[in-house]
Amino acid sequence: MGTTMRVLKAHVKGGQLLVDEPLDLPEGSEVRVAPVDDEMDEAERAELEAALEESEAELDAGRGVAEDELWARLRALR
């Protein structure tokens, strides 16, 4: 995926993960999936969605860091 990451919305149907939008990922791309916390109310979910959209806009504008660099920065905070 390179240094940018996109948040994708998907649902489970019949035991399969179905992405809600078209994908432009190369065949065989690896993705990481994390279930959404079902205990969020609508306001919390809207806040999360807004934060994810803001993050995606920052990445699109080139204001992101590679995963390995992020982990290095986090380890340095210890």
mmCIF file of C-alpha atoms in Angstrom:
data_model
loop_
_atom_site.group_PDB
_atom_site.id
_atom_site.type_symbol
_atom_site.label_atom_id
_atom_site.label_comp_id
_atom_site.label_asym_id
_atom_site.label_seq_id
_atom_site.Cartn_x
_atom_site.Cartn_y
_atom_site.Cartn_z
ATOM 1 C CA MET A 1 0.000 0.000 0.000
ATOM 2 C CA GLY A 2 2.973 2.322 0.138
ATOM 3 C CA THR A 3 2.994 5.265 2.510
ATOM 4 C CA THR A 4 -0.663 6.153 2.140
ATOM 5 C CA MET A 5 -3.574 4.321 3.628
ATOM 6 C CA ARG A 6 -7.231 4.568 2.745
ATOM 7 C CA VAL A 7 -10.071 3.724 5.074
ATOM 8 C CA LEU A 8 -12.583 1.453 3.413
ATOM 9 C CA LYS A 9 -16.086 0.739 4.652
ATOM 10 C CA ALA A 10 -17.297 -2.864 4.433
ATOM 11 C CA HIS A 11 -19.883 -5.234 5.869
ATOM 12 C CA VAL A 12 -19.989 -8.955 6.547
ATOM 13 C CA LYS A 13 -22.566 -10.928 4.571
ATOM 14 C CA GLY A 14 -22.742 -14.710 4.597
ATOM 15 C CA GLY A 15 -19.344 -14.912 6.289
ATOM 16 C CA GLN A 16 -17.698 -12.824 3.549
ATOM 17 C CA LEU A 17 -16.306 -9.305 3.849
ATOM 18 C CA LEU A 18 -17.934 -7.092 1.209
ATOM 19 C CA VAL A 19 -16.417 -3.675 0.544
ATOM 20 C CA ASP A 20 -19.052 -0.961 0.043
ATOM 21 C CA GLU A 21 -17.170 0.883 -2.701
ATOM 22 C CA PRO A 22 -15.077 0.054 -5.765
ATOM 23 C CA LEU A 23 -11.426 -0.764 -5.130
ATOM 24 C CA ASP A 24 -8.428 0.204 -7.203
ATOM 25 C CA LEU A 25 -5.994 -2.077 -5.397
ATOM 26 C CA PRO A 26 -3.745 -4.405 -7.367
ATOM 27 C CA GLU A 27 -4.694 -8.089 -7.353
ATOM 28 C CA GLY A 28 -3.199 -9.814 -4.316
ATOM 29 C CA SER A 29 -2.924 -6.618 -2.239
ATOM 30 C CA GLU A 30 -2.792 -7.229 1.491
ATOM 31 C CA VAL A 31 -5.268 -5.301 3.620
ATOM 32 C CA ARG A 32 -5.733 -5.147 7.376
ATOM 33 C CA VAL A 33 -9.213 -5.374 8.794
ATOM 34 C CA ALA A 34 -10.324 -4.182 12.234
ATOM 35 C CA PRO A 35 -13.933 -4.595 13.372
ATOM 36 C CA VAL A 36 -15.731 -1.407 14.355
ATOM 37 C CA ASP A 37 -16.680 -1.153 18.023
ATOM 38 C CA ASP A 38 -20.404 -1.897 18.134
ATOM 39 C CA GLU A 39 -20.814 0.031 21.388
ATOM 40 C CA MET A 40 -20.564 3.460 19.708
ATOM 41 C CA ASP A 41 -23.669 5.562 19.485
ATOM 42 C CA GLU A 42 -24.552 7.537 16.343
ATOM 43 C CA ALA A 43 -22.805 10.723 17.535
ATOM 44 C CA GLU A 44 -19.601 8.838 18.381
ATOM 45 C CA ARG A 45 -19.705 6.992 15.057
ATOM 46 C CA ALA A 46 -20.195 10.314 13.181
ATOM 47 C CA GLU A 47 -17.229 11.807 15.066
ATOM 48 C CA LEU A 48 -15.082 8.793 14.146
ATOM 49 C CA GLU A 49 -16.120 8.974 10.481
ATOM 50 C CA ALA A 50 -15.284 12.708 10.390
ATOM 51 C CA ALA A 51 -11.868 12.058 11.948
ATOM 52 C CA LEU A 52 -11.150 9.287 9.429
ATOM 53 C CA GLU A 53 -12.124 11.533 6.521
ATOM 54 C CA GLU A 54 -9.900 14.313 7.890
ATOM 55 C CA SER A 55 -7.015 11.853 8.217
ATOM 56 C CA GLU A 56 -7.511 10.621 4.673
ATOM 57 C CA ALA A 57 -7.466 14.234 3.412
ATOM 58 C CA GLU A 58 -4.200 14.847 5.293
ATOM 59 C CA LEU A 59 -2.656 11.745 3.705
ATOM 60 C CA ASP A 60 -3.865 12.810 0.262
ATOM 61 C CA ALA A 61 -2.191 16.192 0.852
ATOM 62 C CA GLY A 62 1.117 14.458 1.648
ATOM 63 C CA ARG A 63 1.005 15.115 5.385
ATOM 64 C CA GLY A 64 1.474 11.491 6.447
ATOM 65 C CA VAL A 65 4.322 9.220 7.455
ATOM 66 C CA ALA A 66 5.199 5.655 6.528
ATOM 67 C CA GLU A 67 4.127 2.941 8.972
ATOM 68 C CA ASP A 68 7.698 2.066 9.967
ATOM 69 C CA GLU A 69 8.449 5.715 10.688
ATOM 70 C CA LEU A 70 5.296 6.024 12.802
ATOM 71 C CA TRP A 71 6.274 2.989 14.886
ATOM 72 C CA ALA A 72 9.789 4.384 15.342
ATOM 73 C CA ARG A 73 8.344 7.686 16.578
ATOM 74 C CA LEU A 74 6.007 5.888 18.977
ATOM 75 C CA ARG A 75 8.818 3.716 20.354
ATOM 76 C CA ALA A 76 10.914 6.853 20.918
ATOM 77 C CA LEU A 77 8.188 8.236 23.197
ATOM 78 C CA ARG A 78 8.736 5.457 25.754
#
